[in-house]
Amino acid sequence: MKDHLITAAEFNAQVRRWAAEIKAMAQQTLTTGTHGTGRLRDQLAAFVDTTKHVGGEAGEEAAYKVKFDFDRYGVFRAYGVGRGWVRVGGVLTRGFRARSEREIRNHTWNFYTTELRRNGLTNREINTHKFLTKDNGKLTVRTPLDWIDQHISKRIDELATYVQEFYGDEALRQMLTQFDKIKIVKK
């Protein structure tokens, strides 16, 4: 049994520690799982947003959101795509776009996209459509690397426990402030 109710400051410290640990684990995965420059690892940042919560001591702010900030390249690295590699049906393969950025901008069509229009695809579907290229027996050089989601999934229950403790204590704190206003009426 606990001897005191958790304050917003203690809750925020727990959440910030959790976010820092997730960041450290993700950076370790990037260090061991990639052979790049390390820019993604170095620029990874974790933030905990706070806001005034209802009840509690005046001026207390409680964490309500954890954010991880990284370059867009981090998403490409997680899926293993980019530089000509695409995912088609969940399979990583070499590919190319049916319509280039220049063709989209100039509203022009090529042989491939004209055929796709005849088959009933919309402009949006055509603009994102990928054609597969022949690999000629080459090995896949890009691989997916689950560098952040795996750590969040493994430790999300720990964060949920912190939230349950804090908001459970907050509900109890609010009930205790109203306790002296309860009246027992005899009939």
Short mmCIF file of N, CA and C in Angstrom, two decimals:
data_model
loop_
_atom_site.label_atom_id
_atom_site.label_comp_id
_atom_site.label_asym_id
_atom_site.label_seq_id
_atom_site.Cartn_x
_atom_site.Cartn_y
_atom_site.Cartn_z
N MET A 1 0.84 -1.19 0.00
CA MET A 1 0.00 0.00 0.00
C MET A 1 0.88 1.24 0.00
N LYS A 2 0.45 2.24 -0.77
CA LYS A 2 1.23 3.48 -0.88
C LYS A 2 1.03 4.36 0.35
N ASP A 3 2.07 5.12 0.65
CA ASP A 3 1.97 6.00 1.81
C ASP A 3 1.60 7.43 1.43
N HIS A 4 1.62 7.76 0.13
CA HIS A 4 1.22 9.10 -0.30
C HIS A 4 0.65 9.05 -1.72
N LEU A 5 -0.06 10.11 -2.08
CA LEU A 5 -0.61 10.22 -3.42
C LEU A 5 0.46 10.80 -4.35
N ILE A 6 0.53 10.29 -5.58
CA ILE A 6 1.54 10.75 -6.54
C ILE A 6 1.19 12.16 -7.01
N THR A 7 2.17 13.04 -6.98
CA THR A 7 1.97 14.41 -7.43
C THR A 7 2.25 14.49 -8.93
N ALA A 8 1.86 15.61 -9.53
CA ALA A 8 2.10 15.82 -10.95
C ALA A 8 3.59 15.86 -11.25
N ALA A 9 4.38 16.42 -10.35
CA ALA A 9 5.83 16.49 -10.56
C ALA A 9 6.45 15.09 -10.59
N GLU A 10 6.00 14.21 -9.69
CA GLU A 10 6.51 12.84 -9.68
C GLU A 10 6.08 12.08 -10.94
N PHE A 11 4.83 12.29 -11.34
CA PHE A 11 4.32 11.66 -12.55
C PHE A 11 5.11 12.12 -13.77
N ASN A 12 5.34 13.43 -13.87
CA ASN A 12 6.10 13.97 -15.00
C ASN A 12 7.51 13.39 -15.04
N ALA A 13 8.13 13.24 -13.88
CA ALA A 13 9.48 12.67 -13.81
C ALA A 13 9.48 11.22 -14.31
N GLN A 14 8.46 10.46 -13.93
CA GLN A 14 8.36 9.07 -14.39
C GLN A 14 8.20 9.01 -15.91
N VAL A 15 7.34 9.86 -16.45
CA VAL A 15 7.08 9.85 -17.90
C VAL A 15 8.33 10.32 -18.66
N ARG A 16 9.00 11.35 -18.16
CA ARG A 16 10.23 11.82 -18.82
C ARG A 16 11.32 10.75 -18.79
N ARG A 17 11.44 10.03 -17.68
CA ARG A 17 12.42 8.95 -17.60
C ARG A 17 12.08 7.84 -18.60
N TRP A 18 10.79 7.49 -18.70
CA TRP A 18 10.36 6.47 -19.66
C TRP A 18 10.71 6.90 -21.08
N ALA A 19 10.41 8.15 -21.44
CA ALA A 19 10.70 8.65 -22.79
C ALA A 19 12.21 8.64 -23.06
N ALA A 20 13.00 9.02 -22.08
CA ALA A 20 14.46 9.03 -22.25
C ALA A 20 15.00 7.62 -22.44
N GLU A 21 14.43 6.65 -21.73
CA GLU A 21 14.87 5.26 -21.88
C GLU A 21 14.51 4.72 -23.26
N ILE A 22 13.32 5.05 -23.76
CA ILE A 22 12.92 4.63 -25.11
C ILE A 22 13.86 5.25 -26.14
N LYS A 23 14.18 6.53 -25.96
CA LYS A 23 15.09 7.21 -26.88
C LYS A 23 16.46 6.53 -26.88
N ALA A 24 16.97 6.21 -25.70
CA ALA A 24 18.29 5.56 -25.60
C ALA A 24 18.28 4.19 -26.28
N MET A 25 17.20 3.42 -26.08
CA MET A 25 17.12 2.10 -26.71
C MET A 25 17.05 2.22 -28.23
N ALA A 26 16.28 3.21 -28.73
CA ALA A 26 16.17 3.42 -30.18
C ALA A 26 17.53 3.84 -30.75
N GLN A 27 18.24 4.70 -30.05
CA GLN A 27 19.56 5.11 -30.51
C GLN A 27 20.53 3.93 -30.55
N GLN A 28 20.43 3.04 -29.57
CA GLN A 28 21.28 1.85 -29.56
C GLN A 28 20.97 0.95 -30.74
N THR A 29 19.69 0.78 -31.06
CA THR A 29 19.29 -0.03 -32.21
C THR A 29 19.82 0.58 -33.50
N LEU A 30 19.76 1.91 -33.62
CA LEU A 30 20.28 2.58 -34.82
C LEU A 30 21.80 2.43 -34.91
N THR A 31 22.48 2.44 -33.78
CA THR A 31 23.93 2.29 -33.78
C THR A 31 24.34 0.91 -34.27
N THR A 32 23.67 -0.12 -33.78
CA THR A 32 24.05 -1.49 -34.14
C THR A 32 23.42 -1.96 -35.43
N GLY A 33 22.28 -1.38 -35.84
CA GLY A 33 21.55 -1.88 -37.00
C GLY A 33 21.79 -1.15 -38.29
N THR A 34 22.52 -0.05 -38.28
CA THR A 34 22.75 0.72 -39.50
C THR A 34 24.24 0.98 -39.70
N HIS A 35 24.56 1.30 -40.92
CA HIS A 35 25.95 1.62 -41.26
C HIS A 35 26.06 3.04 -41.81
N GLY A 36 25.09 3.89 -41.49
CA GLY A 36 25.05 5.23 -42.04
C GLY A 36 25.88 6.23 -41.26
N THR A 37 25.54 7.49 -41.45
CA THR A 37 26.30 8.58 -40.84
C THR A 37 25.98 8.77 -39.36
N GLY A 38 24.85 8.28 -38.90
CA GLY A 38 24.45 8.47 -37.51
C GLY A 38 23.63 9.72 -37.30
N ARG A 39 23.28 10.42 -38.39
CA ARG A 39 22.52 11.65 -38.27
C ARG A 39 21.14 11.39 -37.67
N LEU A 40 20.48 10.31 -38.08
CA LEU A 40 19.17 9.98 -37.54
C LEU A 40 19.26 9.72 -36.03
N ARG A 41 20.26 8.99 -35.61
CA ARG A 41 20.47 8.69 -34.19
C ARG A 41 20.74 9.97 -33.41
N ASP A 42 21.57 10.85 -33.95
CA ASP A 42 21.94 12.07 -33.24
C ASP A 42 20.79 13.07 -33.13
N GLN A 43 19.91 13.09 -34.13
CA GLN A 43 18.83 14.07 -34.14
C GLN A 43 17.55 13.59 -33.48
N LEU A 44 17.52 12.34 -33.05
CA LEU A 44 16.33 11.81 -32.36
C LEU A 44 16.13 12.57 -31.05
N ALA A 45 14.91 13.02 -30.82
CA ALA A 45 14.60 13.77 -29.60
C ALA A 45 13.29 13.27 -29.02
N ALA A 46 13.18 13.31 -27.71
CA ALA A 46 11.96 12.90 -27.01
C ALA A 46 11.43 14.11 -26.24
N PHE A 47 10.12 14.35 -26.34
CA PHE A 47 9.48 15.46 -25.65
C PHE A 47 8.28 14.96 -24.86
N VAL A 48 8.04 15.57 -23.70
CA VAL A 48 6.86 15.28 -22.91
C VAL A 48 6.12 16.59 -22.76
N ASP A 49 4.90 16.65 -23.30
CA ASP A 49 4.08 17.85 -23.19
C ASP A 49 3.25 17.80 -21.93
N THR A 50 3.14 18.95 -21.25
CA THR A 50 2.35 19.04 -20.02
C THR A 50 1.27 20.10 -20.18
N THR A 51 0.22 19.96 -19.43
CA THR A 51 -0.86 20.94 -19.43
C THR A 51 -1.47 20.96 -18.05
N LYS A 52 -2.14 22.04 -17.72
CA LYS A 52 -2.82 22.09 -16.42
C LYS A 52 -3.89 21.01 -16.40
N HIS A 53 -3.89 20.24 -15.36
CA HIS A 53 -4.91 19.21 -15.24
C HIS A 53 -5.97 19.66 -14.26
N VAL A 54 -7.08 18.99 -14.31
CA VAL A 54 -8.20 19.35 -13.44
C VAL A 54 -7.89 18.86 -12.03
N GLY A 55 -8.11 19.71 -11.06
CA GLY A 55 -7.93 19.32 -9.67
C GLY A 55 -6.48 19.38 -9.24
N GLY A 56 -6.18 18.76 -8.12
CA GLY A 56 -4.82 18.76 -7.60
C GLY A 56 -4.43 20.11 -7.04
N GLU A 57 -3.16 20.27 -6.81
CA GLU A 57 -2.67 21.52 -6.28
C GLU A 57 -2.67 22.58 -7.37
N ALA A 58 -2.87 23.82 -6.99
CA ALA A 58 -2.94 24.91 -7.96
C ALA A 58 -1.62 25.03 -8.72
N GLY A 59 -1.70 25.19 -10.01
CA GLY A 59 -0.51 25.39 -10.82
C GLY A 59 0.20 24.12 -11.24
N GLU A 60 -0.24 22.96 -10.79
CA GLU A 60 0.40 21.71 -11.20
C GLU A 60 0.08 21.42 -12.65
N GLU A 61 1.06 20.93 -13.36
CA GLU A 61 0.86 20.54 -14.75
C GLU A 61 1.25 19.08 -14.88
N ALA A 62 0.41 18.30 -15.56
CA ALA A 62 0.67 16.87 -15.72
C ALA A 62 0.95 16.54 -17.18
N ALA A 63 1.78 15.56 -17.40
CA ALA A 63 2.11 15.12 -18.75
C ALA A 63 0.87 14.55 -19.41
N TYR A 64 0.69 14.86 -20.69
CA TYR A 64 -0.44 14.30 -21.42
C TYR A 64 -0.02 13.75 -22.79
N LYS A 65 1.24 13.97 -23.19
CA LYS A 65 1.66 13.48 -24.50
C LYS A 65 3.17 13.27 -24.51
N VAL A 66 3.59 12.16 -25.11
CA VAL A 66 5.02 11.88 -25.32
C VAL A 66 5.24 11.89 -26.82
N LYS A 67 6.24 12.66 -27.27
CA LYS A 67 6.54 12.77 -28.71
C LYS A 67 7.99 12.41 -28.95
N PHE A 68 8.23 11.76 -30.09
CA PHE A 68 9.58 11.47 -30.54
C PHE A 68 9.75 12.18 -31.89
N ASP A 69 10.77 13.01 -31.99
CA ASP A 69 11.00 13.80 -33.19
C ASP A 69 12.23 13.25 -33.91
N PHE A 70 12.08 13.00 -35.22
CA PHE A 70 13.20 12.52 -36.03
C PHE A 70 12.94 12.88 -37.48
N ASP A 71 13.97 12.80 -38.30
CA ASP A 71 13.86 13.10 -39.72
C ASP A 71 12.91 12.12 -40.40
N ARG A 72 12.34 12.55 -41.51
CA ARG A 72 11.46 11.70 -42.30
C ARG A 72 12.17 10.42 -42.73
N TYR A 73 13.48 10.50 -42.87
CA TYR A 73 14.27 9.34 -43.25
C TYR A 73 14.07 8.18 -42.26
N GLY A 74 13.75 8.49 -41.01
CA GLY A 74 13.53 7.45 -40.01
C GLY A 74 12.38 6.52 -40.38
N VAL A 75 11.34 7.07 -41.01
CA VAL A 75 10.22 6.24 -41.46
C VAL A 75 10.67 5.36 -42.63
N PHE A 76 11.44 5.94 -43.56
CA PHE A 76 11.95 5.15 -44.68
C PHE A 76 12.83 4.01 -44.17
N ARG A 77 13.65 4.30 -43.14
CA ARG A 77 14.54 3.28 -42.59
C ARG A 77 13.74 2.17 -41.92
N ALA A 78 12.66 2.55 -41.24
CA ALA A 78 11.83 1.54 -40.58
C ALA A 78 11.17 0.60 -41.59
N TYR A 79 10.77 1.12 -42.75
CA TYR A 79 10.14 0.29 -43.77
C TYR A 79 11.14 -0.33 -44.73
N GLY A 80 12.37 0.19 -44.76
CA GLY A 80 13.38 -0.34 -45.68
C GLY A 80 13.20 0.16 -47.10
N VAL A 81 12.51 1.27 -47.28
CA VAL A 81 12.24 1.79 -48.62
C VAL A 81 13.13 2.98 -48.93
N GLY A 82 13.05 3.47 -50.15
CA GLY A 82 13.81 4.62 -50.60
C GLY A 82 14.88 4.21 -51.58
N ARG A 83 15.40 5.18 -52.32
CA ARG A 83 16.44 4.95 -53.32
C ARG A 83 16.07 3.83 -54.30
N GLY A 84 14.81 3.87 -54.76
CA GLY A 84 14.37 2.88 -55.74
C GLY A 84 13.75 1.65 -55.16
N TRP A 85 13.77 1.50 -53.84
CA TRP A 85 13.16 0.34 -53.21
C TRP A 85 11.77 0.72 -52.70
N VAL A 86 10.77 -0.11 -53.00
CA VAL A 86 9.39 0.15 -52.60
C VAL A 86 8.84 -1.10 -51.94
N ARG A 87 7.74 -0.91 -51.22
CA ARG A 87 7.02 -2.05 -50.64
C ARG A 87 5.76 -2.25 -51.44
N VAL A 88 5.60 -3.43 -51.99
CA VAL A 88 4.40 -3.77 -52.73
C VAL A 88 3.80 -4.99 -52.04
N GLY A 89 2.62 -4.82 -51.47
CA GLY A 89 1.98 -5.91 -50.74
C GLY A 89 2.79 -6.37 -49.55
N GLY A 90 3.54 -5.47 -48.92
CA GLY A 90 4.34 -5.81 -47.75
C GLY A 90 5.69 -6.41 -48.09
N VAL A 91 5.99 -6.57 -49.39
CA VAL A 91 7.27 -7.16 -49.81
C VAL A 91 8.17 -6.05 -50.34
N LEU A 92 9.39 -6.02 -49.87
CA LEU A 92 10.37 -5.03 -50.29
C LEU A 92 10.95 -5.45 -51.64
N THR A 93 10.88 -4.55 -52.62
CA THR A 93 11.37 -4.88 -53.96
C THR A 93 11.80 -3.62 -54.68
N ARG A 94 12.55 -3.80 -55.72
CA ARG A 94 12.99 -2.69 -56.55
C ARG A 94 11.80 -2.21 -57.37
N GLY A 95 11.65 -0.91 -57.55
CA GLY A 95 10.51 -0.41 -58.30
C GLY A 95 10.70 1.01 -58.76
N PHE A 96 9.74 1.50 -59.58
CA PHE A 96 9.76 2.89 -60.01
C PHE A 96 8.34 3.40 -60.11
N ARG A 97 8.21 4.71 -59.99
CA ARG A 97 6.89 5.33 -60.03
C ARG A 97 6.36 5.34 -61.46
N ALA A 98 5.07 5.21 -61.58
CA ALA A 98 4.44 5.23 -62.90
C ALA A 98 4.50 6.62 -63.50
N ARG A 99 4.48 7.64 -62.68
CA ARG A 99 4.43 9.02 -63.16
C ARG A 99 5.43 9.84 -62.34
N SER A 100 6.30 10.58 -63.00
CA SER A 100 7.32 11.37 -62.31
C SER A 100 6.72 12.65 -61.74
N GLU A 101 7.47 13.30 -60.86
CA GLU A 101 7.02 14.58 -60.29
C GLU A 101 6.80 15.62 -61.40
N ARG A 102 7.69 15.62 -62.38
CA ARG A 102 7.57 16.57 -63.49
C ARG A 102 6.28 16.33 -64.28
N GLU A 103 5.96 15.05 -64.51
CA GLU A 103 4.73 14.73 -65.25
C GLU A 103 3.49 15.11 -64.45
N ILE A 104 3.53 14.93 -63.16
CA ILE A 104 2.39 15.32 -62.32
C ILE A 104 2.23 16.83 -62.34
N ARG A 105 3.34 17.56 -62.18
CA ARG A 105 3.32 19.02 -62.16
C ARG A 105 2.84 19.59 -63.49
N ASN A 106 3.30 19.02 -64.61
CA ASN A 106 2.96 19.54 -65.95
C ASN A 106 1.69 18.92 -66.52
N HIS A 107 1.04 18.05 -65.75
CA HIS A 107 -0.19 17.38 -66.19
C HIS A 107 0.00 16.63 -67.50
N THR A 108 1.13 15.93 -67.63
CA THR A 108 1.39 15.13 -68.83
C THR A 108 1.30 13.65 -68.47
N TRP A 109 1.14 12.84 -69.50
CA TRP A 109 0.97 11.40 -69.30
C TRP A 109 1.98 10.66 -70.16
N ASN A 110 2.40 9.50 -69.70
CA ASN A 110 3.31 8.69 -70.49
C ASN A 110 2.60 7.41 -70.91
N PHE A 111 3.30 6.54 -71.57
CA PHE A 111 2.70 5.30 -72.08
C PHE A 111 2.12 4.46 -70.95
N TYR A 112 2.86 4.33 -69.85
CA TYR A 112 2.41 3.50 -68.73
C TYR A 112 1.15 4.05 -68.09
N THR A 113 1.13 5.35 -67.87
CA THR A 113 -0.01 5.95 -67.17
C THR A 113 -1.26 6.01 -68.06
N THR A 114 -1.08 6.13 -69.34
CA THR A 114 -2.23 6.10 -70.25
C THR A 114 -2.93 4.75 -70.16
N GLU A 115 -2.15 3.69 -70.10
CA GLU A 115 -2.71 2.34 -69.95
C GLU A 115 -3.42 2.19 -68.61
N LEU A 116 -2.86 2.76 -67.55
CA LEU A 116 -3.50 2.70 -66.24
C LEU A 116 -4.83 3.45 -66.24
N ARG A 117 -4.90 4.58 -66.95
CA ARG A 117 -6.15 5.34 -67.06
C ARG A 117 -7.21 4.53 -67.78
N ARG A 118 -6.81 3.80 -68.81
CA ARG A 118 -7.75 2.95 -69.54
C ARG A 118 -8.29 1.83 -68.65
N ASN A 119 -7.46 1.40 -67.69
CA ASN A 119 -7.88 0.33 -66.78
C ASN A 119 -8.76 0.84 -65.64
N GLY A 120 -9.03 2.16 -65.58
CA GLY A 120 -9.97 2.71 -64.62
C GLY A 120 -9.38 3.25 -63.34
N LEU A 121 -8.05 3.40 -63.23
CA LEU A 121 -7.46 3.96 -62.04
C LEU A 121 -7.66 5.47 -62.00
N THR A 122 -7.84 6.01 -60.80
CA THR A 122 -8.01 7.45 -60.65
C THR A 122 -6.64 8.13 -60.74
N ASN A 123 -6.65 9.46 -60.89
CA ASN A 123 -5.39 10.21 -60.96
C ASN A 123 -4.56 9.99 -59.70
N ARG A 124 -5.21 9.99 -58.55
CA ARG A 124 -4.48 9.80 -57.29
C ARG A 124 -3.83 8.42 -57.25
N GLU A 125 -4.56 7.38 -57.67
CA GLU A 125 -3.99 6.03 -57.70
C GLU A 125 -2.83 5.94 -58.67
N ILE A 126 -2.95 6.61 -59.81
CA ILE A 126 -1.87 6.59 -60.80
C ILE A 126 -0.63 7.30 -60.27
N ASN A 127 -0.82 8.44 -59.59
CA ASN A 127 0.31 9.22 -59.08
C ASN A 127 1.10 8.46 -58.02
N THR A 128 0.46 7.52 -57.33
CA THR A 128 1.17 6.76 -56.30
C THR A 128 1.48 5.33 -56.74
N HIS A 129 1.09 4.96 -57.96
CA HIS A 129 1.30 3.59 -58.45
C HIS A 129 2.79 3.32 -58.68
N LYS A 130 3.23 2.12 -58.31
CA LYS A 130 4.62 1.71 -58.50
C LYS A 130 4.67 0.50 -59.42
N PHE A 131 5.60 0.53 -60.36
CA PHE A 131 5.86 -0.62 -61.21
C PHE A 131 7.09 -1.34 -60.68
N LEU A 132 7.08 -2.65 -60.76
CA LEU A 132 8.22 -3.44 -60.32
C LEU A 132 9.23 -3.56 -61.45
N THR A 133 10.51 -3.58 -61.08
CA THR A 133 11.56 -3.80 -62.07
C THR A 133 12.12 -5.19 -61.88
N LYS A 134 12.78 -5.69 -62.89
CA LYS A 134 13.40 -7.01 -62.80
C LYS A 134 14.70 -6.90 -62.02
N ASP A 135 14.90 -7.74 -61.00
CA ASP A 135 16.11 -7.70 -60.19
C ASP A 135 17.28 -8.44 -60.82
N ASN A 136 17.00 -9.30 -61.77
CA ASN A 136 18.05 -10.10 -62.41
C ASN A 136 18.91 -10.83 -61.39
N GLY A 137 18.29 -11.37 -60.35
CA GLY A 137 19.01 -12.16 -59.37
C GLY A 137 19.81 -11.37 -58.36
N LYS A 138 19.66 -10.02 -58.33
CA LYS A 138 20.41 -9.22 -57.36
C LYS A 138 19.83 -9.39 -55.96
N LEU A 139 20.69 -9.32 -54.98
CA LEU A 139 20.24 -9.40 -53.60
C LEU A 139 19.65 -8.07 -53.16
N THR A 140 18.70 -8.12 -52.24
CA THR A 140 18.10 -6.91 -51.70
C THR A 140 19.13 -6.23 -50.79
N VAL A 141 19.43 -4.96 -51.09
CA VAL A 141 20.42 -4.25 -50.28
C VAL A 141 19.77 -3.43 -49.17
N ARG A 142 18.47 -3.21 -49.24
CA ARG A 142 17.79 -2.44 -48.20
C ARG A 142 16.91 -3.38 -47.40
N THR A 143 16.93 -3.22 -46.10
CA THR A 143 16.13 -4.07 -45.22
C THR A 143 15.39 -3.20 -44.23
N PRO A 144 14.18 -3.61 -43.83
CA PRO A 144 13.46 -2.86 -42.80
C PRO A 144 14.17 -3.00 -41.46
N LEU A 145 14.11 -1.95 -40.66
CA LEU A 145 14.69 -1.98 -39.32
C LEU A 145 13.69 -1.32 -38.36
N ASP A 146 13.07 -2.12 -37.53
CA ASP A 146 12.11 -1.61 -36.55
C ASP A 146 12.91 -1.01 -35.39
N TRP A 147 13.29 0.24 -35.53
CA TRP A 147 14.23 0.84 -34.60
C TRP A 147 13.58 1.57 -33.44
N ILE A 148 12.28 1.92 -33.52
CA ILE A 148 11.65 2.62 -32.40
C ILE A 148 10.37 1.96 -31.93
N ASP A 149 9.55 1.48 -32.86
CA ASP A 149 8.25 0.90 -32.48
C ASP A 149 8.39 -0.32 -31.58
N GLN A 150 9.39 -1.14 -31.82
CA GLN A 150 9.56 -2.34 -30.98
C GLN A 150 9.79 -1.97 -29.52
N HIS A 151 10.53 -0.91 -29.27
CA HIS A 151 10.82 -0.51 -27.89
C HIS A 151 9.58 0.09 -27.22
N ILE A 152 8.82 0.87 -27.98
CA ILE A 152 7.59 1.45 -27.43
C ILE A 152 6.60 0.33 -27.10
N SER A 153 6.47 -0.65 -27.99
CA SER A 153 5.54 -1.76 -27.76
C SER A 153 5.91 -2.57 -26.52
N LYS A 154 7.20 -2.79 -26.33
CA LYS A 154 7.64 -3.57 -25.17
C LYS A 154 7.42 -2.84 -23.85
N ARG A 155 7.49 -1.51 -23.87
CA ARG A 155 7.45 -0.75 -22.62
C ARG A 155 6.17 0.06 -22.43
N ILE A 156 5.17 -0.13 -23.28
CA ILE A 156 3.95 0.69 -23.18
C ILE A 156 3.16 0.36 -21.91
N ASP A 157 3.23 -0.89 -21.44
CA ASP A 157 2.52 -1.24 -20.21
C ASP A 157 3.08 -0.50 -19.00
N GLU A 158 4.37 -0.27 -19.00
CA GLU A 158 5.00 0.49 -17.91
C GLU A 158 4.45 1.92 -17.88
N LEU A 159 4.34 2.54 -19.06
CA LEU A 159 3.78 3.89 -19.13
C LEU A 159 2.32 3.88 -18.70
N ALA A 160 1.57 2.86 -19.10
CA ALA A 160 0.16 2.76 -18.71
C ALA A 160 0.03 2.66 -17.19
N THR A 161 0.95 1.96 -16.54
CA THR A 161 0.92 1.84 -15.08
C THR A 161 1.13 3.20 -14.43
N TYR A 162 2.07 3.99 -14.94
CA TYR A 162 2.30 5.34 -14.40
C TYR A 162 1.04 6.19 -14.53
N VAL A 163 0.39 6.11 -15.68
CA VAL A 163 -0.82 6.90 -15.91
C VAL A 163 -1.94 6.45 -14.99
N GLN A 164 -2.11 5.14 -14.84
CA GLN A 164 -3.16 4.63 -13.95
C GLN A 164 -2.93 5.08 -12.51
N GLU A 165 -1.70 5.00 -12.05
CA GLU A 165 -1.40 5.40 -10.68
C GLU A 165 -1.70 6.88 -10.47
N PHE A 166 -1.24 7.72 -11.40
CA PHE A 166 -1.41 9.15 -11.22
C PHE A 166 -2.88 9.54 -11.26
N TYR A 167 -3.60 9.10 -12.30
CA TYR A 167 -4.99 9.53 -12.43
C TYR A 167 -5.90 8.83 -11.42
N GLY A 168 -5.52 7.65 -10.96
CA GLY A 168 -6.25 7.02 -9.85
C GLY A 168 -6.08 7.83 -8.58
N ASP A 169 -4.84 8.25 -8.31
CA ASP A 169 -4.58 9.10 -7.15
C ASP A 169 -5.28 10.45 -7.29
N GLU A 170 -5.34 10.97 -8.51
CA GLU A 170 -6.01 12.24 -8.75
C GLU A 170 -7.50 12.12 -8.45
N ALA A 171 -8.11 11.02 -8.86
CA ALA A 171 -9.53 10.80 -8.56
C ALA A 171 -9.75 10.71 -7.06
N LEU A 172 -8.86 10.00 -6.37
CA LEU A 172 -8.95 9.90 -4.91
C LEU A 172 -8.77 11.26 -4.26
N ARG A 173 -7.83 12.05 -4.77
CA ARG A 173 -7.58 13.39 -4.23
C ARG A 173 -8.83 14.25 -4.38
N GLN A 174 -9.48 14.18 -5.52
CA GLN A 174 -10.70 14.97 -5.73
C GLN A 174 -11.83 14.49 -4.84
N MET A 175 -11.92 13.17 -4.63
CA MET A 175 -12.95 12.63 -3.76
C MET A 175 -12.72 13.09 -2.32
N LEU A 176 -11.46 13.10 -1.88
CA LEU A 176 -11.15 13.52 -0.51
C LEU A 176 -11.49 14.99 -0.27
N THR A 177 -11.34 15.83 -1.29
CA THR A 177 -11.70 17.24 -1.12
C THR A 177 -13.21 17.42 -0.99
N GLN A 178 -13.97 16.50 -1.56
CA GLN A 178 -15.43 16.57 -1.49
C GLN A 178 -16.00 15.80 -0.30
N PHE A 179 -15.15 15.06 0.41
CA PHE A 179 -15.60 14.17 1.47
C PHE A 179 -16.32 14.91 2.59
N ASP A 180 -15.83 16.10 2.94
CA ASP A 180 -16.45 16.82 4.06
C ASP A 180 -17.80 17.42 3.66
N LYS A 181 -18.16 17.37 2.40
CA LYS A 181 -19.44 17.91 1.96
C LYS A 181 -20.53 16.85 1.91
N ILE A 182 -20.16 15.60 2.16
CA ILE A 182 -21.15 14.51 2.12
C ILE A 182 -21.97 14.55 3.41
N LYS A 183 -23.26 14.41 3.25
CA LYS A 183 -24.16 14.40 4.42
C LYS A 183 -24.89 13.07 4.45
N ILE A 184 -25.08 12.57 5.67
CA ILE A 184 -25.84 11.35 5.89
C ILE A 184 -27.19 11.78 6.43
N VAL A 185 -28.22 11.39 5.73
CA VAL A 185 -29.57 11.79 6.13
C VAL A 185 -30.30 10.56 6.63
N LYS A 186 -30.89 10.66 7.87
CA LYS A 186 -31.68 9.56 8.43
C LYS A 186 -33.11 9.73 7.99
N LYS A 187 -33.76 8.59 7.77
CA LYS A 187 -35.17 8.64 7.41
C LYS A 187 -36.02 8.16 8.53
#
